[in-house]
């Protein structure tokens, strides 16, 4: 059906404001680009219906770098390029399976390549545990020095996540990822060539900047490019890459350590980190900028060109662009981030970042070897079980990747967190009365595995996703910085005090404490976290503005 010379895909009562007829739609300036797209499409459709265009010339006069080629066939008045003919055709025939598949594959490639930053995150934080076993052969490092080498990357991450937010809001999401990739490459090479403990600590601090930066920017980058229906699983590729990186670091540490401990090529352990870092850098050179960032910077034509590559039709791309442009333009200041209006999003994002750590995920990973040794497992059995824990974390994250877009982020956490608490109760109960023996040893392992499945597969899988979704566009970078800061701060707190708590309370009661915190996390999610499944980033921002943010269920 053609209404006032423009193609209409549905009853106008159901259309967004930017798609309504000229006499009824919203005339806000924010919809100008979407209006222009529909006007061109409608004009071509009307022309084709009555007479059809007559190609007379080719020309290319589009602005350089905007991604929209003006090359093509023009009608007699020279006003309508061939690209617009195809836009009108796409608007009147939106079901193009070939284009839908291409757009879906393009988004997947973008998410997968950028998620390599997560693999570097996991690898660089995990490989140090194996490397420290052999570094002392070449570099004198006392116990305090080892603690500094280990914690330097966390200290760097605290700084990196805070710096990356303002940087990404100023120079763009893609350039920020490229900067992080360069730091990963330099840091990996410098770690492998370190000749003193001081140099190694400084280099690990540098790597921490990249780790913190990627934890802030990559989830935002993927979320801003992904369609609402698939945003959850695509962002979770980043978390999946993190746990794969941790598992790979465990395997490489074991392989390069030598079966009898005579190997220990710690320099190669560090140097291998340059491989995914180089792939990330080269891949990002060919990936687009976030279209939402471009709109924020007033580059709507470039944003539309990118959306047309990653959406199934030009009509869908124009509608999404119109929704982004229609959002109020605000000064992206820190004051706005801490304002009363944005406070519910800040609480939800940073709260999940905190509970992700204090529910005990990293604590159980850090101290799994000690737990297994206390349970009476030999070195080989402990290593095998530790690898089993690593594989379990990867499988649990893969399940979370599937569930977030089917069950929902909030629903997934509510279903699994109490089960994670039960796993910790089972684990803690195995240590009451002393180290477990007999069947108790396997009960301890079962509780550990159950906990990792239900915690890692829910709240640990959702931290980067929810944080990338809930903040307004103008302060999304800064908001995600606060989520990452919460994560890294409580990671440091847990790593500093877990062993002290185990020594004071005993392993059994320490795990009971973590079980209770998992229950508190369940209450927090129930009260303070909305359901964002299937909602566009613009709808979430609008609900935050009109006070119905927490009503999303």
Short mmCIF file of C-alpha atoms in Angstrom, two decimals:
data_model
loop_
_atom_site.label_atom_id
_atom_site.label_comp_id
_atom_site.label_asym_id
_atom_site.label_seq_id
_atom_site.Cartn_x
_atom_site.Cartn_y
_atom_site.Cartn_z
CA UNK A 1 0.00 0.00 0.00
CA UNK A 2 1.22 3.54 -0.82
CA UNK A 3 0.20 6.38 1.46
CA UNK A 4 0.97 9.94 0.30
CA UNK A 5 3.66 8.67 -2.01
CA UNK A 6 5.54 6.56 0.58
CA UNK A 7 5.52 2.81 1.19
CA UNK A 8 3.68 1.75 4.36
CA UNK A 9 4.41 -1.63 5.93
CA UNK A 10 1.65 -1.69 8.54
CA UNK A 11 -1.36 0.13 10.00
CA UNK A 12 -0.11 3.64 10.76
CA UNK A 13 -1.50 3.41 14.27
CA UNK A 14 1.19 0.87 15.09
CA UNK A 15 4.10 2.73 13.51
CA UNK A 16 6.79 4.68 15.40
CA UNK A 17 6.52 8.45 15.15
CA UNK A 18 9.28 8.70 12.55
CA UNK A 19 7.38 6.39 10.17
CA UNK A 20 3.94 8.09 10.30
CA UNK A 21 2.62 10.10 7.33
CA UNK A 22 3.87 13.66 7.06
CA UNK A 23 0.65 15.19 8.42
CA UNK A 24 0.52 12.98 11.52
CA UNK A 25 4.09 12.07 12.44
CA UNK A 26 6.29 13.78 14.98
CA UNK A 27 8.18 16.68 13.45
CA UNK A 28 11.06 16.52 15.93
CA UNK A 29 14.50 17.40 14.43
CA UNK A 30 15.83 14.09 15.73
CA UNK A 31 13.81 12.23 13.09
CA UNK A 32 15.15 14.16 10.08
CA UNK A 33 17.43 11.44 8.75
CA UNK A 34 14.78 8.73 9.03
CA UNK A 35 12.24 11.08 7.39
CA UNK A 36 14.64 11.70 4.54
CA UNK A 37 15.08 7.98 3.98
CA UNK A 38 11.33 7.40 3.82
CA UNK A 39 10.85 10.44 1.56
CA UNK A 40 13.38 9.12 -0.95
CA UNK A 41 11.97 5.64 -0.82
CA UNK A 42 8.41 6.88 -1.27
CA UNK A 43 9.31 9.17 -4.17
CA UNK A 44 11.04 6.37 -6.03
CA UNK A 45 8.16 3.97 -5.39
CA UNK A 46 5.69 6.52 -6.72
CA UNK A 47 7.84 7.26 -9.78
CA UNK A 48 8.28 3.60 -10.58
CA UNK A 49 4.55 3.00 -10.25
CA UNK A 50 3.62 5.67 -12.82
CA UNK A 51 6.42 5.74 -15.32
CA UNK A 52 9.67 4.20 -14.18
CA UNK A 53 13.03 5.96 -14.12
CA UNK A 54 15.14 6.63 -17.17
CA UNK A 55 18.83 6.26 -16.48
CA UNK A 56 20.81 9.02 -18.09
CA UNK A 57 24.11 9.37 -16.22
CA UNK A 58 26.41 8.19 -13.48
CA UNK A 59 28.06 10.35 -10.92
CA UNK A 60 29.66 10.16 -7.51
CA UNK A 61 29.28 13.22 -5.31
CA UNK A 62 28.68 11.84 -1.82
CA UNK A 63 30.68 13.14 1.07
CA UNK A 64 33.94 11.30 1.52
CA UNK A 65 34.02 8.73 4.23
CA UNK A 66 30.26 8.67 4.98
CA UNK A 67 29.92 5.07 3.78
CA UNK A 68 27.00 5.94 1.44
CA UNK A 69 28.09 5.79 -2.18
CA UNK A 70 26.31 8.25 -4.51
CA UNK A 71 27.57 6.32 -7.52
CA UNK A 72 24.78 4.85 -9.60
CA UNK A 73 21.96 5.57 -12.08
CA UNK A 74 19.99 8.82 -11.91
CA UNK A 75 16.57 9.73 -13.27
CA UNK A 76 16.11 12.50 -15.79
CA UNK A 77 16.10 15.19 -13.13
CA UNK A 78 19.29 13.75 -11.68
CA UNK A 79 17.82 13.51 -8.19
CA UNK A 80 17.43 9.82 -7.34
CA UNK A 81 20.42 7.42 -7.32
CA UNK A 82 20.13 3.71 -7.90
CA UNK A 83 20.87 3.04 -4.21
CA UNK A 84 17.59 4.76 -3.34
CA UNK A 85 15.72 2.61 -5.87
CA UNK A 86 17.01 -0.40 -3.97
CA UNK A 87 16.03 1.23 -0.68
CA UNK A 88 12.44 1.64 -1.85
CA UNK A 89 12.43 -1.94 -3.14
CA UNK A 90 13.69 -3.13 0.23
CA UNK A 91 11.02 -1.09 2.01
CA UNK A 92 8.20 -2.52 -0.09
CA UNK A 93 9.69 -6.05 -0.03
CA UNK A 94 11.36 -6.34 3.38
CA UNK A 95 11.57 -10.13 3.42
CA UNK A 96 14.91 -10.83 1.74
CA UNK A 97 16.33 -14.06 3.20
CA UNK A 98 19.69 -13.50 1.54
CA UNK A 99 20.13 -10.03 3.00
CA UNK A 100 18.89 -11.20 6.40
CA UNK A 101 21.52 -13.95 6.46
CA UNK A 102 24.27 -11.56 5.39
CA UNK A 103 23.31 -9.01 8.02
CA UNK A 104 23.17 -11.70 10.71
CA UNK A 105 26.59 -13.04 9.71
CA UNK A 106 28.08 -9.55 9.62
CA UNK A 107 26.93 -8.82 13.18
CA UNK A 108 28.27 -12.19 14.36
CA UNK A 109 31.69 -11.51 12.80
CA UNK A 110 31.81 -8.05 14.41
CA UNK A 111 30.97 -9.50 17.83
CA UNK A 112 33.36 -12.46 17.51
CA UNK A 113 36.36 -10.37 16.41
CA UNK A 114 35.89 -7.70 19.06
CA UNK A 115 35.31 -10.41 21.71
CA UNK A 116 38.96 -11.45 21.25
CA UNK A 117 39.62 -8.70 23.75
CA UNK A 118 37.89 -10.93 26.29
CA UNK A 119 40.19 -13.82 25.43
CA UNK A 120 43.18 -11.55 26.12
CA UNK A 121 41.50 -10.46 29.36
CA UNK A 122 41.22 -14.09 30.50
CA UNK A 123 44.61 -15.22 29.22
CA UNK A 124 46.67 -12.39 30.70
CA UNK A 125 44.98 -12.64 34.10
CA UNK A 126 45.29 -16.44 34.17
CA UNK A 127 48.75 -17.14 32.76
CA UNK A 128 50.58 -15.45 35.65
CA UNK A 129 49.74 -18.31 38.04
CA UNK A 130 51.75 -20.74 35.88
CA UNK A 131 54.50 -18.27 34.94
CA UNK A 132 55.28 -17.39 38.58
CA UNK A 133 56.34 -20.98 39.21
CA UNK A 134 59.34 -20.51 36.90
CA UNK A 135 60.11 -16.77 36.84
CA UNK A 136 62.33 -17.03 39.93
CA UNK A 137 64.82 -19.16 37.96
CA UNK A 138 65.72 -16.08 35.90
CA UNK A 139 64.56 -13.13 38.00
CA UNK A 140 64.95 -12.87 41.79
CA UNK A 141 61.44 -12.31 43.18
CA UNK A 142 60.50 -12.66 46.84
CA UNK A 143 57.02 -13.43 48.14
CA UNK A 144 56.00 -9.78 48.32
CA UNK A 145 57.29 -9.28 44.77
CA UNK A 146 55.13 -12.16 43.55
CA UNK A 147 52.10 -10.57 45.19
CA UNK A 148 52.88 -7.28 43.43
CA UNK A 149 53.32 -9.00 40.06
CA UNK A 150 49.99 -10.77 40.51
CA UNK A 151 48.01 -7.76 41.75
CA UNK A 152 49.55 -5.21 39.36
CA UNK A 153 47.19 -6.22 36.56
CA UNK A 154 44.17 -5.62 38.82
CA UNK A 155 45.51 -2.22 39.85
CA UNK A 156 46.01 -1.35 36.18
CA UNK A 157 42.50 -2.56 35.37
CA UNK A 158 41.04 -0.22 38.00
CA UNK A 159 42.64 2.72 36.20
CA UNK A 160 41.99 1.37 32.70
CA UNK A 161 38.25 0.94 33.15
CA UNK A 162 37.88 4.51 34.43
CA UNK A 163 39.95 6.03 31.62
CA UNK A 164 38.35 4.00 28.82
CA UNK A 165 34.86 5.40 29.42
CA UNK A 166 35.64 9.09 28.76
CA UNK A 167 38.08 8.14 25.99
CA UNK A 168 35.47 6.01 24.18
CA UNK A 169 32.91 8.83 24.49
CA UNK A 170 35.39 11.27 22.99
CA UNK A 171 37.26 9.38 20.23
CA UNK A 172 34.89 6.46 19.59
CA UNK A 173 34.36 2.85 20.59
CA UNK A 174 36.42 1.32 17.77
CA UNK A 175 39.56 3.49 18.23
CA UNK A 176 39.51 2.71 21.96
CA UNK A 177 39.55 -1.02 21.23
CA UNK A 178 42.43 -0.52 18.78
CA UNK A 179 44.39 1.33 21.48
CA UNK A 180 43.77 -1.55 23.91
CA UNK A 181 44.98 -4.07 21.29
CA UNK A 182 48.22 -2.14 20.83
CA UNK A 183 48.76 -2.09 24.61
CA UNK A 184 48.18 -5.87 24.72
CA UNK A 185 50.82 -6.41 22.02
CA UNK A 186 53.40 -4.13 23.67
CA UNK A 187 52.68 -5.56 27.12
CA UNK A 188 52.98 -9.19 26.00
CA UNK A 189 56.33 -8.57 24.30
CA UNK A 190 57.65 -6.53 27.23
CA UNK A 191 56.55 -9.23 29.72
CA UNK A 192 58.40 -11.87 27.73
CA UNK A 193 61.59 -9.78 27.67
CA UNK A 194 61.51 -8.55 31.28
CA UNK A 195 64.86 -8.73 33.09
CA UNK A 196 63.85 -7.54 36.56
CA UNK A 197 60.94 -7.77 38.98
CA UNK A 198 60.43 -4.00 38.76
CA UNK A 199 60.09 -4.14 34.98
CA UNK A 200 57.69 -7.08 35.17
CA UNK A 201 55.49 -5.27 37.71
CA UNK A 202 55.42 -2.15 35.52
CA UNK A 203 54.54 -4.16 32.43
CA UNK A 204 51.76 -6.05 34.24
CA UNK A 205 50.39 -2.67 35.33
CA UNK A 206 50.39 -1.60 31.66
CA UNK A 207 48.58 -4.78 30.65
CA UNK A 208 46.03 -4.04 33.36
CA UNK A 209 45.14 -0.79 31.56
CA UNK A 210 44.20 -2.84 28.49
CA UNK A 211 42.32 -5.46 30.52
CA UNK A 212 40.28 -2.79 32.32
CA UNK A 213 39.72 -0.89 29.09
CA UNK A 214 38.40 -3.90 27.20
CA UNK A 215 36.09 -4.85 30.08
CA UNK A 216 34.52 -1.39 29.72
CA UNK A 217 34.37 -0.77 25.98
CA UNK A 218 33.89 -4.08 24.17
CA UNK A 219 30.49 -4.95 25.72
CA UNK A 220 29.28 -1.43 24.89
CA UNK A 221 30.56 -1.67 21.31
CA UNK A 222 28.83 -5.00 20.68
CA UNK A 223 25.59 -3.90 22.39
CA UNK A 224 25.35 -0.75 20.26
CA UNK A 225 25.72 -2.71 17.00
CA UNK A 226 23.61 -5.77 17.85
CA UNK A 227 19.88 -6.06 17.12
CA UNK A 228 17.72 -6.15 20.26
CA UNK A 229 16.63 -9.76 19.74
CA UNK A 230 20.23 -11.06 19.67
CA UNK A 231 22.01 -8.50 21.81
CA UNK A 232 22.29 -10.77 24.84
CA UNK A 233 24.02 -13.69 23.14
CA UNK A 234 26.29 -11.45 21.09
CA UNK A 235 27.52 -9.45 24.10
CA UNK A 236 28.03 -12.68 26.04
CA UNK A 237 30.58 -13.75 23.43
CA UNK A 238 32.87 -11.40 25.35
CA UNK A 239 32.33 -13.27 28.63
CA UNK A 240 32.67 -16.61 26.83
CA UNK A 241 36.01 -15.43 25.42
CA UNK A 242 37.17 -14.48 28.95
CA UNK A 243 36.58 -17.95 30.38
CA UNK A 244 38.04 -19.59 27.27
CA UNK A 245 41.12 -17.41 27.76
CA UNK A 246 41.42 -18.58 31.38
CA UNK A 247 41.11 -22.21 30.28
CA UNK A 248 43.67 -21.74 27.51
CA UNK A 249 46.11 -20.15 29.98
CA UNK A 250 45.73 -23.19 32.27
CA UNK A 251 46.41 -25.61 29.42
CA UNK A 252 49.36 -23.62 28.05
CA UNK A 253 50.82 -23.20 31.53
CA UNK A 254 50.63 -26.95 32.06
CA UNK A 255 52.06 -27.73 28.59
CA UNK A 256 54.98 -25.28 28.76
CA UNK A 257 55.68 -26.09 32.39
CA UNK A 258 56.86 -29.59 31.51
CA UNK A 259 55.46 -32.75 33.02
CA UNK A 260 58.40 -33.04 35.46
CA UNK A 261 58.70 -29.33 36.14
CA UNK A 262 61.96 -29.09 34.17
CA UNK A 263 60.42 -26.93 31.43
CA UNK A 264 58.84 -23.70 32.51
CA UNK A 265 59.26 -21.46 29.46
CA UNK A 266 57.57 -18.51 31.13
CA UNK A 267 58.76 -16.05 28.47
CA UNK A 268 56.90 -17.98 25.77
CA UNK A 269 53.83 -18.11 28.01
CA UNK A 270 53.71 -14.31 27.98
CA UNK A 271 54.73 -13.95 24.32
CA UNK A 272 51.84 -16.12 23.07
CA UNK A 273 49.49 -13.34 24.16
CA UNK A 274 50.60 -11.33 21.12
CA UNK A 275 48.81 -13.73 18.76
CA UNK A 276 45.19 -12.93 19.71
CA UNK A 277 46.18 -9.29 20.30
CA UNK A 278 47.46 -8.96 16.73
CA UNK A 279 44.33 -10.65 15.37
CA UNK A 280 42.17 -8.24 17.39
CA UNK A 281 44.06 -5.22 16.07
CA UNK A 282 43.96 -6.32 12.43
CA UNK A 283 40.32 -7.37 12.66
CA UNK A 284 39.20 -4.08 14.19
CA UNK A 285 40.75 -2.18 11.27
CA UNK A 286 37.99 -3.63 9.07
CA UNK A 287 35.09 -3.31 11.49
CA UNK A 288 32.73 -0.31 11.61
CA UNK A 289 32.28 2.27 14.33
CA UNK A 290 29.23 2.04 16.59
CA UNK A 291 26.31 3.71 14.75
CA UNK A 292 24.94 5.04 18.03
CA UNK A 293 28.24 6.76 18.78
CA UNK A 294 28.13 8.32 15.31
CA UNK A 295 24.63 9.67 15.96
CA UNK A 296 25.91 11.10 19.24
CA UNK A 297 28.54 12.94 17.19
CA UNK A 298 26.05 14.17 14.57
CA UNK A 299 27.13 11.75 11.82
CA UNK A 300 23.75 10.21 11.05
CA UNK A 301 24.47 9.37 7.41
CA UNK A 302 27.46 7.23 8.37
CA UNK A 303 25.37 5.64 11.11
CA UNK A 304 22.64 4.77 8.60
CA UNK A 305 25.17 3.24 6.21
CA UNK A 306 26.45 0.96 8.98
CA UNK A 307 22.94 0.02 10.15
CA UNK A 308 22.01 -0.94 6.59
CA UNK A 309 24.87 -3.46 6.64
CA UNK A 310 23.76 -5.11 9.88
CA UNK A 311 19.96 -5.01 9.58
CA UNK A 312 17.67 -7.13 7.38
CA UNK A 313 16.19 -4.18 5.44
CA UNK A 314 16.61 -0.46 4.88
CA UNK A 315 13.25 0.14 6.51
CA UNK A 316 14.42 -1.52 9.73
CA UNK A 317 17.68 0.47 9.63
CA UNK A 318 15.80 3.75 9.10
CA UNK A 319 13.37 2.98 11.91
CA UNK A 320 16.21 2.20 14.31
CA UNK A 321 18.10 5.33 13.32
CA UNK A 322 14.98 7.42 13.87
CA UNK A 323 14.56 5.96 17.34
CA UNK A 324 18.18 6.75 18.22
CA UNK A 325 17.94 10.31 16.88
CA UNK A 326 14.66 10.90 18.71
CA UNK A 327 16.30 10.50 22.11
CA UNK A 328 16.98 13.79 23.88
CA UNK A 329 20.50 15.12 23.50
CA UNK A 330 22.17 15.61 26.86
CA UNK A 331 25.56 16.66 28.10
CA UNK A 332 27.32 13.37 28.87
CA UNK A 333 28.75 14.54 32.19
CA UNK A 334 29.62 12.67 35.36
CA UNK A 335 26.95 14.78 37.06
CA UNK A 336 24.30 13.21 34.83
CA UNK A 337 25.62 9.74 35.61
CA UNK A 338 25.09 10.31 39.35
CA UNK A 339 21.78 12.13 38.94
CA UNK A 340 18.58 10.87 40.54
CA UNK A 341 17.11 9.94 37.17
CA UNK A 342 20.00 7.63 36.21
CA UNK A 343 20.46 6.24 39.73
CA UNK A 344 18.38 3.05 39.16
CA UNK A 345 20.62 2.09 36.22
CA UNK A 346 23.76 2.87 38.22
CA UNK A 347 22.56 0.72 41.12
CA UNK A 348 21.60 -2.17 38.83
CA UNK A 349 24.87 -2.15 36.87
CA UNK A 350 27.34 -1.61 39.70
CA UNK A 351 25.36 -3.92 42.00
CA UNK A 352 25.71 -6.82 39.60
CA UNK A 353 29.41 -5.96 39.21
CA UNK A 354 29.81 -6.19 42.99
CA UNK A 355 27.78 -9.38 43.52
CA UNK A 356 29.55 -11.06 40.61
CA UNK A 357 32.68 -10.97 42.76
CA UNK A 358 31.49 -11.28 46.36
CA UNK A 359 29.32 -14.32 45.60
CA UNK A 360 32.64 -16.16 45.42
CA UNK A 361 33.22 -16.97 41.76
CA UNK A 362 36.85 -15.93 41.55
CA UNK A 363 37.51 -16.96 45.14
CA UNK A 364 36.59 -20.58 44.38
CA UNK A 365 38.66 -20.49 41.18
CA UNK A 366 41.68 -18.98 42.97
CA UNK A 367 41.51 -21.46 45.85
CA UNK A 368 40.20 -24.55 44.04
CA UNK A 369 43.67 -26.21 44.11
CA UNK A 370 43.92 -25.65 47.88
CA UNK A 371 40.40 -26.97 48.40
CA UNK A 372 41.15 -30.06 46.36
CA UNK A 373 44.44 -30.63 48.18
CA UNK A 374 42.65 -30.34 51.53
CA UNK A 375 40.12 -32.89 50.30
CA UNK A 376 42.93 -35.39 49.82
CA UNK A 377 43.33 -35.27 46.05
CA UNK A 378 46.82 -35.93 44.69
CA UNK A 379 48.60 -33.52 42.35
CA UNK A 380 47.45 -35.26 39.17
CA UNK A 381 43.87 -35.59 40.43
CA UNK A 382 43.85 -31.95 41.50
CA UNK A 383 45.09 -30.81 38.08
CA UNK A 384 42.47 -32.92 36.30
CA UNK A 385 39.72 -31.56 38.52
CA UNK A 386 40.96 -28.00 38.02
CA UNK A 387 40.78 -28.52 34.26
CA UNK A 388 37.29 -29.94 34.77
CA UNK A 389 36.33 -26.75 36.61
CA UNK A 390 37.72 -24.72 33.69
CA UNK A 391 35.71 -26.69 31.14
CA UNK A 392 32.62 -26.41 33.36
CA UNK A 393 32.93 -22.62 33.44
CA UNK A 394 33.14 -22.50 29.63
CA UNK A 395 30.08 -24.77 29.25
CA UNK A 396 28.12 -22.77 31.85
CA UNK A 397 28.92 -19.51 30.07
CA UNK A 398 27.89 -21.05 26.73
CA UNK A 399 24.57 -22.02 28.30
CA UNK A 400 24.16 -18.47 29.64
CA UNK A 401 24.83 -17.19 26.12
CA UNK A 402 21.87 -19.27 24.94
CA UNK A 403 19.58 -18.45 27.87
CA UNK A 404 19.86 -14.64 28.10
CA UNK A 405 17.89 -14.06 24.90
CA UNK A 406 15.38 -16.85 25.58
CA UNK A 407 14.77 -16.73 29.33
CA UNK A 408 15.96 -13.17 29.90
CA UNK A 409 18.82 -11.73 31.95
CA UNK A 410 16.84 -11.21 35.15
CA UNK A 411 15.00 -14.52 34.85
CA UNK A 412 18.24 -16.44 34.35
CA UNK A 413 19.76 -14.98 37.50
CA UNK A 414 16.63 -15.58 39.56
CA UNK A 415 16.47 -19.22 38.46
CA UNK A 416 20.13 -20.04 39.07
CA UNK A 417 21.45 -18.00 42.02
CA UNK A 418 19.64 -20.01 44.70
CA UNK A 419 20.92 -23.22 43.09
CA UNK A 420 24.44 -21.76 43.25
CA UNK A 421 23.90 -21.16 46.98
CA UNK A 422 22.87 -24.81 47.40
CA UNK A 423 26.07 -25.90 45.65
CA UNK A 424 28.12 -23.88 48.14
CA UNK A 425 26.16 -25.35 51.06
CA UNK A 426 27.03 -28.80 49.73
CA UNK A 427 30.68 -27.81 49.34
CA UNK A 428 30.87 -26.19 52.77
CA UNK A 429 29.11 -29.09 54.46
CA UNK A 430 31.79 -31.45 53.16
CA UNK A 431 34.39 -29.58 55.25
CA UNK A 432 32.46 -29.44 58.52
CA UNK A 433 34.30 -31.55 61.09
CA UNK A 434 37.55 -31.54 59.15
CA UNK A 435 38.79 -32.23 55.66
CA UNK A 436 36.44 -34.52 53.72
CA UNK A 437 37.29 -38.19 53.33
CA UNK A 438 35.76 -41.05 51.39
CA UNK A 439 32.54 -40.07 49.65
CA UNK A 440 32.87 -36.59 51.14
CA UNK A 441 35.72 -35.84 48.75
CA UNK A 442 33.46 -36.31 45.77
CA UNK A 443 30.63 -34.43 47.46
CA UNK A 444 33.01 -31.47 47.72
CA UNK A 445 33.85 -31.67 44.02
CA UNK A 446 30.15 -32.02 43.11
CA UNK A 447 29.30 -28.92 45.17
CA UNK A 448 32.16 -26.97 43.56
CA UNK A 449 31.08 -27.92 40.03
CA UNK A 450 27.38 -27.20 40.76
CA UNK A 451 28.24 -23.80 42.15
CA UNK A 452 30.35 -22.87 39.12
CA UNK A 453 27.59 -23.95 36.73
CA UNK A 454 24.82 -21.95 38.39
CA UNK A 455 26.80 -18.85 39.36
CA UNK A 456 29.00 -18.48 36.28
CA UNK A 457 26.06 -19.35 34.04
CA UNK A 458 23.92 -16.56 35.48
CA UNK A 459 25.24 -13.47 37.29
CA UNK A 460 28.81 -13.82 36.00
CA UNK A 461 27.45 -14.13 32.48
CA UNK A 462 25.18 -11.09 32.87
CA UNK A 463 27.52 -8.49 34.34
CA UNK A 464 28.90 -7.08 31.09
CA UNK A 465 25.56 -7.39 29.30
CA UNK A 466 23.36 -5.54 31.79
CA UNK A 467 26.01 -2.87 32.27
CA UNK A 468 26.15 -2.22 28.53
CA UNK A 469 22.36 -1.93 28.23
CA UNK A 470 21.00 0.17 31.07
CA UNK A 471 22.74 3.55 30.68
CA UNK A 472 21.66 6.41 28.37
CA UNK A 473 23.70 6.86 25.19
CA UNK A 474 25.25 10.16 26.30
CA UNK A 475 26.88 8.53 29.38
CA UNK A 476 27.01 4.86 28.35
CA UNK A 477 30.80 4.86 28.29
CA UNK A 478 31.08 6.46 31.73
CA UNK A 479 28.34 4.23 33.14
CA UNK A 480 30.08 1.08 31.95
CA UNK A 481 33.28 2.40 33.50
CA UNK A 482 31.54 2.40 36.89
CA UNK A 483 30.32 -1.18 36.35
CA UNK A 484 33.85 -2.31 35.49
CA UNK A 485 35.25 -0.33 38.44
CA UNK A 486 32.82 -2.12 40.78
CA UNK A 487 33.87 -5.48 39.33
CA UNK A 488 37.61 -4.87 39.65
CA UNK A 489 37.40 -3.23 43.09
CA UNK A 490 35.56 -6.14 44.64
CA UNK A 491 37.77 -8.60 42.76
CA UNK A 492 40.69 -7.05 44.62
CA UNK A 493 38.82 -7.11 47.94
CA UNK A 494 37.88 -10.78 47.57
CA UNK A 495 41.42 -11.81 46.59
CA UNK A 496 42.85 -9.98 49.62
CA UNK A 497 40.45 -11.27 52.27
CA UNK A 498 39.29 -14.73 51.18
CA UNK A 499 42.30 -16.59 52.52
CA UNK A 500 42.05 -14.67 55.80
CA UNK A 501 38.37 -15.60 56.09
CA UNK A 502 39.13 -19.27 55.38
CA UNK A 503 41.82 -19.28 58.07
CA UNK A 504 39.53 -17.54 60.61
CA UNK A 505 36.32 -19.48 59.98
CA UNK A 506 37.51 -22.66 58.32
CA UNK A 507 36.77 -23.64 54.73
CA UNK A 508 33.30 -25.01 55.50
CA UNK A 509 31.94 -21.86 57.16
CA UNK A 510 33.66 -19.62 54.61
CA UNK A 511 31.69 -21.34 51.86
CA UNK A 512 28.52 -20.91 53.94
CA UNK A 513 29.21 -17.15 53.97
CA UNK A 514 29.47 -17.15 50.18
CA UNK A 515 26.23 -19.16 50.01
CA UNK A 516 24.45 -16.49 52.06
CA UNK A 517 25.81 -13.76 49.77
CA UNK A 518 24.37 -15.65 46.77
CA UNK A 519 20.96 -15.47 48.45
CA UNK A 520 21.43 -11.71 48.98
CA UNK A 521 22.34 -11.40 45.30
CA UNK A 522 19.05 -13.14 44.41
CA UNK A 523 17.13 -10.58 46.51
CA UNK A 524 19.05 -7.73 44.86
CA UNK A 525 18.21 -8.98 41.36
CA UNK A 526 14.56 -9.41 42.35
CA UNK A 527 14.28 -5.84 43.65
CA UNK A 528 16.75 -3.74 41.65
CA UNK A 529 17.38 -5.32 38.22
CA UNK A 530 14.90 -4.92 35.32
CA UNK A 531 14.36 -7.35 32.47
CA UNK A 532 15.94 -5.96 29.30
CA UNK A 533 15.46 -8.96 27.02
CA UNK A 534 14.24 -8.00 23.55
CA UNK A 535 14.08 -4.27 24.30
CA UNK A 536 15.95 -1.73 22.23
CA UNK A 537 18.57 0.41 23.95
CA UNK A 538 16.38 3.43 23.17
CA UNK A 539 13.34 1.91 24.89
CA UNK A 540 15.45 1.14 27.98
CA UNK A 541 16.70 4.74 27.99
CA UNK A 542 13.14 6.06 27.62
CA UNK A 543 11.90 3.87 30.50
CA UNK A 544 14.74 5.17 32.65
CA UNK A 545 13.68 8.72 31.84
CA UNK A 546 9.96 8.30 32.54
CA UNK A 547 10.48 6.43 35.82
CA UNK A 548 9.29 2.98 34.67
CA UNK A 549 12.76 1.41 34.49
CA UNK A 550 12.19 -1.07 37.32
CA UNK A 551 8.72 -1.92 36.01
CA UNK A 552 10.33 -3.84 33.14
CA UNK A 553 9.83 -7.48 34.05
#
